[in-house]
Short mmCIF file of C-alpha atoms in Angstrom, two decimals:
data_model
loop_
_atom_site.label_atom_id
_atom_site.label_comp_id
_atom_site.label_asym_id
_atom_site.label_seq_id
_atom_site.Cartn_x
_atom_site.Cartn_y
_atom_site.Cartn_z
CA UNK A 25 66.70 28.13 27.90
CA UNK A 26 67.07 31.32 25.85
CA UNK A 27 65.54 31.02 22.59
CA UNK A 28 67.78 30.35 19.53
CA UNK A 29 68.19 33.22 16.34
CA UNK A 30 69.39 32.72 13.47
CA UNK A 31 72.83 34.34 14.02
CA UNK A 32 73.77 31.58 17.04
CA UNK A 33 74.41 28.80 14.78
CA UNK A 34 76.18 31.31 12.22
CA UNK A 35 78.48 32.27 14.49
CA UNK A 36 80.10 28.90 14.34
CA UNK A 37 80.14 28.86 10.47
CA UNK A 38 83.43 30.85 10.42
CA UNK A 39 84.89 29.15 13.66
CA UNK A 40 84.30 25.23 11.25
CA UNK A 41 85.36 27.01 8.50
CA UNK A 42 88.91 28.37 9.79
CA UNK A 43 89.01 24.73 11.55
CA UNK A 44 88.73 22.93 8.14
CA UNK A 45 90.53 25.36 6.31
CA UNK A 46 93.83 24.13 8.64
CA UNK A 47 92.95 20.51 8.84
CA UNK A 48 93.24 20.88 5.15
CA UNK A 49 96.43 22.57 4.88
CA UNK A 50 97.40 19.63 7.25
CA UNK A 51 96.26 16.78 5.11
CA UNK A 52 97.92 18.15 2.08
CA UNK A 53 101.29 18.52 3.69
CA UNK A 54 100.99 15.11 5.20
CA UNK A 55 100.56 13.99 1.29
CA UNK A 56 103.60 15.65 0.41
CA UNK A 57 104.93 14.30 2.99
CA UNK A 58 103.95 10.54 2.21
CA UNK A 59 105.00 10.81 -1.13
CA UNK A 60 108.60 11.86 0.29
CA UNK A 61 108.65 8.91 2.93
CA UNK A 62 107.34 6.16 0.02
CA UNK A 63 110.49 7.56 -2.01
CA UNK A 64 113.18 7.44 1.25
CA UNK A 65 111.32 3.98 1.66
CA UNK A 66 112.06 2.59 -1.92
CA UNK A 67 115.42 3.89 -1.94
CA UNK A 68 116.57 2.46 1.48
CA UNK A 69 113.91 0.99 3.47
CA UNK A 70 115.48 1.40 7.61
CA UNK A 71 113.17 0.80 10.59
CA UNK A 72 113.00 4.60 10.85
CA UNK A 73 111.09 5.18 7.45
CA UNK A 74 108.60 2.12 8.67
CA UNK A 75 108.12 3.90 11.85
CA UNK A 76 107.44 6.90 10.00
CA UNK A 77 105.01 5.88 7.54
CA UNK A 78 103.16 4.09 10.74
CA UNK A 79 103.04 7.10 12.22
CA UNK A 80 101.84 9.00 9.35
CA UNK A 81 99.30 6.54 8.72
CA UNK A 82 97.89 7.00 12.00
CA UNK A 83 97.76 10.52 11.77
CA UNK A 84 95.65 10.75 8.30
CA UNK A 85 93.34 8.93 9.67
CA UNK A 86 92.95 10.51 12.40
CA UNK A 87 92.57 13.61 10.57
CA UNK A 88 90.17 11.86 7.77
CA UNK A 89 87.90 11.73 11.23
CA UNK A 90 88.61 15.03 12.18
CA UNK A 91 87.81 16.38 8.62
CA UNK A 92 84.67 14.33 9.00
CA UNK A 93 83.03 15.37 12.33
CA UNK A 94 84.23 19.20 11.43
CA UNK A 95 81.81 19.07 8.02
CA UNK A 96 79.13 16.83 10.39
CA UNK A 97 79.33 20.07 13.01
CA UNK A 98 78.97 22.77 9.94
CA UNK A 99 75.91 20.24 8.48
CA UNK A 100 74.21 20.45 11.78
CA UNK A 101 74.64 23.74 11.91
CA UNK A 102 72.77 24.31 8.63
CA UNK A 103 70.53 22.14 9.97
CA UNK A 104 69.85 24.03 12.97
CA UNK A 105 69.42 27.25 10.89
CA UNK A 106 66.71 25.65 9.00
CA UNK A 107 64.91 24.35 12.16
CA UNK A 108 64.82 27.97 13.39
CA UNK A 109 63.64 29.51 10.10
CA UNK A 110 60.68 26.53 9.80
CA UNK A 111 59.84 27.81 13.28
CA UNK A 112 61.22 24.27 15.33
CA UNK A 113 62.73 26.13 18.05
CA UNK A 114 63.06 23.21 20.89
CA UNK A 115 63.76 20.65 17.64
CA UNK A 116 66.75 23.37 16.35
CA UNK A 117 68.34 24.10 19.86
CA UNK A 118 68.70 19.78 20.14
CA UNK A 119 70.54 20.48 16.39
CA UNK A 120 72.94 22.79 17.19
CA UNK A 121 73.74 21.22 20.65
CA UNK A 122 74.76 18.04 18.63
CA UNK A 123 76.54 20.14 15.78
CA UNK A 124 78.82 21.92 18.98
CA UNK A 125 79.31 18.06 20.17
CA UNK A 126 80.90 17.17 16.61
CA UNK A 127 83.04 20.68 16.99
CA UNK A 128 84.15 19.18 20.14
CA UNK A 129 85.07 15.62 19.15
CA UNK A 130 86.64 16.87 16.11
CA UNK A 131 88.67 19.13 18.14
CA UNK A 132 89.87 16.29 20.75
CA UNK A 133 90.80 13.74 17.51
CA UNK A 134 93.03 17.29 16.62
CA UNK A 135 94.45 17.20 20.43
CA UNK A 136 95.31 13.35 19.95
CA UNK A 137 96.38 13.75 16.18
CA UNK A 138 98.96 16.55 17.24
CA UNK A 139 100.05 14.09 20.44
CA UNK A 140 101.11 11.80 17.60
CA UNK A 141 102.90 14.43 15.52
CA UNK A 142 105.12 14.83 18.50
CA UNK A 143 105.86 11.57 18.63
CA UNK A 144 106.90 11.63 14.70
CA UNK A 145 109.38 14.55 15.53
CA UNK A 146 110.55 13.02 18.39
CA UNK A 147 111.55 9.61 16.75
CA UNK A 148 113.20 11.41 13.69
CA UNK A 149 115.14 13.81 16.37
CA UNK A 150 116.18 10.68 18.12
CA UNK A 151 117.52 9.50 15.15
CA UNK A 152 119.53 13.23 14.93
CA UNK A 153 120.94 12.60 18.62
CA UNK A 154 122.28 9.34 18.13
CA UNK A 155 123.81 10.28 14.72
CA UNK A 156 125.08 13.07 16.90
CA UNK A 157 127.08 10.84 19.57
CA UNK A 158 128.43 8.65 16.89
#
């Protein structure tokens, strides 16, 4: 195994960042969002809305666990830079390998979570057609 610099682990740094950055973005527009549906919901609660705010719910927490294991990969990182400038090469190379894990289970919860958005869209376009053929 090649031995592990400083810059390695830094490299991710902007990767996490950009990844949080939109799973951000995300979260807030799914809060707009819930405050919308918990409106529709009071004003005329149809199986649609329910669907929709099980859906939603679903989906924030799936991206409260993708927020989660994105910070645990850019922790581990940090981590791993530390390791390297103590001089724990073998103990920092283990670090980072575990901080590109999290990077990679955070980005499969995203796959899933965006799986489930379709779904949403679908169910509300559903709705569409059959308003459509009325």
């Amino acid at each position: 195994m090649e031995e592990l610099t400083l810059t390695t682990p830094a490299l991710l740094f902007s990767a996490v960042s950009l990844i949080l950055l939109a799973y951000t973005n995300r979260f807030l527009s799914y809060a707009q969002l819930v405050r919308q549906l918990r409106d529709r919901y009071m004003e005329n609660p149809t199986d649609i809305t329910v669907a929709q705010i099980e859906n939603l719910r679903k989906r924030l927490n799936l991206t409260r666990t993708m927020q989660g294991l994105g910070i645990a990969s850019l922790f581990f990182c940090v981590v791993s830079m530390f390791l390297i400038y103590i001089g724990l090469q073998l103990l920092s190379a283990y670090v980072f390998g575990l901080a590109l894990i999290l990077l990679i289970a955070s980005l499969g919860v995203s796959f899933r979570e965006i799986q489930i958005s379709t779904r949403s869209l679908e169910i509300y376009l559903g709705t569409m057609e059959k308003g459509k053929k009325k």
